[in-house]
Tab-separated table of C-alpha atoms in Angstrom:
chain	number	residue	atom	x	y	z
A	1	MET	CA	-86.790	117.127	31.500
A	2	MET	CA	-87.751	114.299	29.165
A	3	LYS	CA	-86.002	111.401	30.906
A	4	ASN	CA	-84.912	112.201	30.629
A	5	ALA	CA	-89.073	113.413	29.791
A	6	ILE	CA	-87.155	103.301	27.696
A	7	THR	CA	-81.657	99.452	23.822
A	8	ARG	CA	-82.774	97.723	25.349
A	9	THR	CA	-80.956	97.903	26.579
A	10	LEU	CA	-76.692	100.253	27.714
A	11	GLY	CA	-67.505	104.154	31.260
A	12	SER	CA	-64.619	102.449	30.985
A	13	LEU	CA	-65.554	98.980	32.028
A	14	PHE	CA	-65.743	98.838	35.806
A	15	LEU	CA	-65.162	95.566	37.653
A	16	LEU	CA	-67.274	94.193	40.499
A	17	ALA	CA	-65.545	92.674	43.394
A	18	SER	CA	-67.376	89.474	42.715
A	19	LEU	CA	-65.634	89.152	39.396
A	20	SER	CA	-62.358	88.373	41.106
A	21	ALA	CA	-63.740	84.929	41.953
A	22	ALA	CA	-64.838	84.176	38.392
A	23	PRO	CA	-62.993	81.793	36.053
A	24	ALA	CA	-60.252	83.244	33.861
A	25	TYR	CA	-62.440	82.870	30.781
A	26	ALA	CA	-64.331	86.004	29.867
A	27	GLU	CA	-65.760	87.649	26.736
A	28	GLY	CA	-65.486	91.282	25.760
A	29	THR	CA	-67.686	92.753	23.058
A	30	ALA	CA	-68.405	96.214	21.629
A	31	ASN	CA	-71.112	97.825	19.567
A	32	VAL	CA	-71.631	101.018	17.545
A	33	GLY	CA	-74.661	102.289	15.744
A	34	VAL	CA	-76.779	105.095	14.379
A	35	ALA	CA	-80.572	105.683	14.559
A	36	SER	CA	-82.995	108.206	13.186
A	37	ASP	CA	-84.072	108.906	16.764
A	38	TYR	CA	-83.227	107.823	20.320
A	39	LEU	CA	-86.412	106.404	21.871
A	40	TRP	CA	-86.493	105.464	25.503
A	41	ARG	CA	-89.780	103.862	26.544
A	42	GLY	CA	-91.572	105.501	23.682
A	43	VAL	CA	-90.188	109.063	24.253
A	44	SER	CA	-87.532	110.738	22.152
A	45	GLN	CA	-84.241	111.611	23.941
A	46	THR	CA	-82.907	113.573	20.974
A	47	ASP	CA	-85.887	115.814	20.256
A	48	GLY	CA	-86.668	113.794	17.182
A	49	LYS	CA	-83.149	114.019	15.745
A	50	PRO	CA	-80.657	111.214	14.923
A	51	SER	CA	-78.496	109.544	17.501
A	52	ILE	CA	-75.028	107.980	17.392
A	53	PHE	CA	-74.282	105.458	20.078
A	54	GLY	CA	-71.810	102.787	21.189
A	55	GLY	CA	-71.044	100.471	24.044
A	56	LEU	CA	-68.672	97.951	25.671
A	57	ASP	CA	-69.613	94.790	27.478
A	58	TYR	CA	-67.670	92.257	29.520
A	59	ALA	CA	-69.276	88.923	30.456
A	60	SER	CA	-67.908	85.929	32.421
A	61	ASP	CA	-68.910	82.375	31.778
A	62	VAL	CA	-70.798	82.253	35.114
A	63	GLY	CA	-73.361	84.877	33.944
A	64	ILE	CA	-71.946	88.015	35.577
A	65	TYR	CA	-71.590	91.008	33.236
A	66	VAL	CA	-70.677	94.691	33.319
A	67	GLY	CA	-70.943	97.263	30.608
A	68	THR	CA	-71.297	100.836	29.474
A	69	TRP	CA	-73.186	102.613	26.690
A	70	VAL	CA	-73.060	106.266	25.417
A	71	SER	CA	-75.369	108.248	23.142
A	72	ASN	CA	-76.001	111.874	22.250
A	73	ILE	CA	-79.182	113.436	23.627
A	74	ASP	CA	-81.120	116.713	23.341
A	75	PHE	CA	-83.351	117.876	26.265
A	76	GLY	CA	-83.154	121.519	25.302
A	77	ASP	CA	-80.676	122.229	28.142
A	78	ASP	CA	-76.922	121.896	28.703
A	79	ALA	CA	-76.936	118.076	28.665
A	80	THR	CA	-75.513	116.751	25.391
A	81	TYR	CA	-74.824	113.064	26.051
A	82	GLU	CA	-75.882	110.148	28.181
A	83	TRP	CA	-73.416	107.719	29.740
A	84	ASP	CA	-74.864	104.499	31.173
A	85	LEU	CA	-73.085	102.049	33.452
A	86	TYR	CA	-74.595	98.704	34.328
A	87	ALA	CA	-73.862	95.359	35.917
A	88	GLY	CA	-75.961	92.251	36.358
A	89	TYR	CA	-76.380	88.529	36.202
A	90	SER	CA	-78.057	86.509	33.446
A	91	GLY	CA	-78.575	82.887	32.548
A	92	GLU	CA	-80.815	80.241	30.991
A	93	ALA	CA	-82.556	77.131	32.152
A	94	GLY	CA	-84.051	75.262	29.184
A	95	ASP	CA	-86.476	77.587	27.368
A	96	PHE	CA	-86.459	80.012	30.352
A	97	SER	CA	-84.006	82.981	30.562
A	98	TYR	CA	-83.443	85.548	33.257
A	99	ASP	CA	-81.493	88.807	33.799
A	100	VAL	CA	-81.217	90.969	36.931
A	101	GLY	CA	-79.072	93.983	37.490
A	102	TYR	CA	-78.559	97.689	38.058
A	103	VAL	CA	-78.013	100.549	35.600
A	104	TYR	CA	-76.927	104.099	36.298
A	105	TYR	CA	-77.924	106.855	33.817
A	106	ALA	CA	-75.347	109.655	33.920
A	107	TYR	CA	-75.477	113.088	32.215
A	108	PRO	CA	-72.010	114.483	32.894
A	109	ASN	CA	-72.680	118.006	31.521
A	110	GLY	CA	-76.338	118.158	32.596
A	111	ASP	CA	-77.826	119.728	35.729
A	112	SER	CA	-78.362	116.994	38.333
A	113	LEU	CA	-80.180	114.620	35.944
A	114	ASP	CA	-78.544	111.368	37.028
A	115	PHE	CA	-80.528	108.454	38.341
A	116	GLY	CA	-80.312	104.650	38.671
A	117	GLU	CA	-82.572	101.654	38.218
A	118	VAL	CA	-82.756	98.102	39.413
A	119	TYR	CA	-84.152	95.805	36.815
A	120	ALA	CA	-85.206	92.229	36.187
A	121	GLY	CA	-86.157	90.469	32.935
A	122	PHE	CA	-87.577	87.015	32.203
A	123	GLY	CA	-88.039	85.202	28.890
A	124	TRP	CA	-89.705	82.067	27.657
A	125	ASN	CA	-89.553	81.005	24.044
A	126	TRP	CA	-90.982	83.952	22.078
A	127	PHE	CA	-92.135	86.016	25.031
A	128	GLY	CA	-90.445	88.321	27.538
A	129	PHE	CA	-91.349	90.353	30.575
A	130	SER	CA	-89.241	93.011	32.362
A	131	LEU	CA	-89.558	95.596	35.083
A	132	ALA	CA	-87.426	98.445	36.276
A	133	TYR	CA	-87.620	100.509	39.472
A	134	THR	CA	-85.950	103.956	39.829
A	135	THR	CA	-83.530	104.618	42.656
A	136	ASN	CA	-81.182	107.424	43.753
A	137	GLU	CA	-82.500	110.231	41.483
A	138	GLU	CA	-80.340	113.359	41.811
A	139	ALA	CA	-82.775	115.900	40.407
A	140	ASP	CA	-83.997	118.592	42.820
A	141	GLU	CA	-87.542	117.883	41.684
A	142	THR	CA	-89.095	114.433	41.571
A	143	TYR	CA	-89.423	112.937	38.157
A	144	PHE	CA	-88.502	109.250	38.101
A	145	ASP	CA	-87.794	108.492	41.737
A	146	LYS	CA	-89.817	105.438	42.851
A	147	GLY	CA	-91.097	105.095	39.259
A	148	LEU	CA	-91.909	101.584	38.018
A	149	TYR	CA	-91.746	100.541	34.381
A	150	ILE	CA	-93.097	97.167	33.221
A	151	GLU	CA	-92.960	95.796	29.694
A	152	GLY	CA	-94.051	92.681	27.812
A	153	THR	CA	-92.475	91.657	24.522
A	154	ALA	CA	-92.871	88.996	21.844
A	155	GLU	CA	-90.634	88.164	18.906
A	156	TRP	CA	-91.138	85.681	16.108
A	157	GLY	CA	-88.516	84.529	13.603
A	158	ILE	CA	-89.707	84.911	9.999
A	159	THR	CA	-86.468	83.550	8.586
A	160	ASP	CA	-83.062	82.728	10.115
A	161	SER	CA	-82.124	86.401	9.882
A	162	LEU	CA	-85.470	88.267	9.930
A	163	SER	CA	-87.736	88.726	12.931
A	164	LEU	CA	-90.891	90.517	13.868
A	165	GLY	CA	-91.220	92.069	17.312
A	166	PHE	CA	-93.943	93.608	19.492
A	167	ALA	CA	-93.635	95.432	22.786
A	168	VAL	CA	-96.103	97.033	25.204
A	169	GLY	CA	-94.942	98.929	28.302
A	170	ASN	CA	-96.445	101.063	31.052
A	171	TYR	CA	-94.682	103.660	33.212
A	172	PHE	CA	-96.112	104.148	36.717
A	173	PHE	CA	-94.840	107.265	38.524
A	174	ASP	CA	-94.911	108.126	42.218
A	175	SER	CA	-97.719	110.401	43.392
A	176	ASP	CA	-95.113	113.151	44.071
A	177	SER	CA	-93.684	112.960	40.511
A	178	LEU	CA	-94.108	115.794	38.024
A	179	LEU	CA	-94.730	113.167	35.383
A	180	GLU	CA	-97.939	111.245	34.673
A	181	ASP	CA	-98.338	107.488	34.027
A	182	TYR	CA	-98.409	106.540	30.370
A	183	LEU	CA	-98.575	103.577	28.066
A	184	ASN	CA	-96.278	102.962	25.099
A	185	TYR	CA	-96.129	100.282	22.399
A	186	ASN	CA	-94.244	99.432	19.241
A	187	ILE	CA	-93.826	96.970	16.392
A	188	SER	CA	-90.446	96.315	14.764
A	189	LEU	CA	-88.902	94.429	11.912
A	190	ASN	CA	-85.303	93.309	12.535
A	191	LYS	CA	-82.758	92.053	9.997
A	192	SER	CA	-79.393	90.508	10.871
A	193	THR	CA	-76.629	90.671	8.274
A	194	GLU	CA	-72.829	90.337	8.093
A	195	MET	CA	-72.740	94.156	7.901
A	196	GLY	CA	-74.719	94.593	11.114
A	197	ASP	CA	-78.261	94.549	12.400
A	198	PHE	CA	-80.935	96.765	10.816
A	199	ALA	CA	-84.266	97.663	12.433
A	200	PHE	CA	-87.414	99.394	11.362
A	201	MET	CA	-89.864	100.450	14.174
A	202	ILE	CA	-93.145	102.189	14.602
A	203	SER	CA	-93.670	103.456	18.141
A	204	ASP	CA	-96.448	105.331	19.857
A	205	THR	CA	-97.840	106.222	23.332
A	206	ASP	CA	-101.258	107.021	24.723
A	207	GLU	CA	-100.134	110.625	25.447
A	208	SER	CA	-102.077	113.063	23.278
A	209	ASP	CA	-99.103	115.401	22.809
A	210	VAL	CA	-96.711	112.687	21.542
A	211	ASP	CA	-96.944	111.716	17.862
A	212	PRO	CA	-96.151	108.212	16.501
A	213	VAL	CA	-92.454	107.775	15.589
A	214	VAL	CA	-91.009	105.842	12.719
A	215	LEU	CA	-87.443	104.803	13.541
A	216	VAL	CA	-84.711	103.097	11.563
A	217	SER	CA	-81.405	101.996	13.020
A	218	TRP	CA	-78.221	100.153	12.294
A	219	THR	CA	-76.017	98.429	14.946
A	220	LEU	CA	-72.709	96.596	14.464
A	221	GLY	CA	-71.451	94.352	17.217
A	222	PHE	CA	-67.997	92.746	17.352
A	223	ASP	CA	-65.704	90.784	19.704
A	224	LEU	CA	-62.794	92.463	21.407
């Protein structure tokens, strides 16, 4: 089990009860994309093969959002796709930004692989910090339950449409987990165009049995 062994990131849109009190204004967006690999916290979810993905998001003007994201996967078992559902609250205060929420990773045709995470992210100017804590894992054996992932990021704009990003993350697993703690890191070059966003990334971990990965991707976002 590889995750799943880490865009970013991401069902039909589900509505929280709290949304009923939100103003009538809301924004719906969608995204589709392809990538040479599906990396999650430095580990491939497609066994090194390409991924096709897409998602839907709904956000109110008070900062509440819900969304869903789907991608193909390959763990070497019956599971063929991942379906994520998430909800949270985000906002900004000057140069400071924040985002807190919950995401559920579902594998409908897998064998009890589902689990959830509560997460929080904070940003200031070029820098970001996030953490995620695993909850309600359904696997019979302990993999991610009580696992904690922390990550620091930095991104600099080279031009109005070109940026350079860095990320370093560490996964801490519970003492009963079948997985061991590991560090992952990447550098990426990101280009925004009218035809979508393109990214080139080099990613690696401190695990001796995981080779560095070169990833290219294209994502197109649009309003609904």
